[in-house]
Amino acid sequence: QMVPPNTLILRENRYGIGYSRESIINNFLANSAATHLLFFDTDILPIETHGIKTLIDDTLIDPSKYIVSGIYYNSLYSGLNAWKGEVALKYQDIKNNQNPLLEVDKIGMGYCIIKKELFHILNMEPRPLFNYKIMEGNIMESEDFTFLKMLAAKYNIKPCIDTRVTAQHIKRCKVNIDGGVQF
């Protein structure tokens, strides 16, 4: 119900989200009719039915917007899935913005649209584009953050969030062996 007509839906369940994202990108690029890639994680529950269309429209209205994400609470429990510098944004601080589209430094990519043109820009970059990075002291940087850091450093491309597109982030539940869920 949420996706535009003629949408192709591909599911991927490889071990490791970075590998899954790479596989999805490869399938996306192989489809000449595809224009936008939606990363949609299984633990995201959209609120509005217009969310995907709104994210696509954001990239069409402004050609410099290659990546646009909906907003949800992040997995670190520190605020939204959007960061300025190293600080996660808080919903209270952005909910009344005049412009619903806000450029940020990093996003969690659980509910975001990427224009195909971005991958044409990145065609000479070594693959994989998405990988976890273990830094000194065993500090880990997620695959989406390493990708976005590379985009900002080499191409001055930053993601945006759209405050009109919201979702719940499903966390802290038990999944039974029969697939049933307990909260």
XYZ file of C-alpha atoms in Angstrom, residues 2 40-41 43-48 69-74 80-81 91 110-111 162-170:
29
model
C 2.843 2.404 0.702
C 13.709 -0.585 4.908
C 14.810 -2.568 7.956
C 12.454 -3.508 12.825
C 10.921 -0.300 11.432
C 7.165 0.311 11.556
C 6.105 3.332 9.454
C 3.410 5.630 10.828
C 2.181 7.394 7.667
C 15.433 9.314 5.566
C 12.316 9.148 7.642
C 12.816 9.620 11.371
C 12.631 7.119 14.219
C 14.317 6.593 17.574
C 17.839 5.211 17.103
C 16.608 10.170 16.545
C 18.332 8.243 13.757
C 12.449 15.105 18.152
C 16.577 1.749 8.358
C 13.981 3.788 6.433
C 12.114 14.527 6.479
C 10.222 15.254 9.688
C 6.899 14.424 7.983
C 7.957 10.775 7.647
C 7.986 9.002 11.008
C 8.255 5.427 12.204
C 8.460 3.322 15.313
C 11.601 1.303 15.969
C 10.778 -2.120 17.323
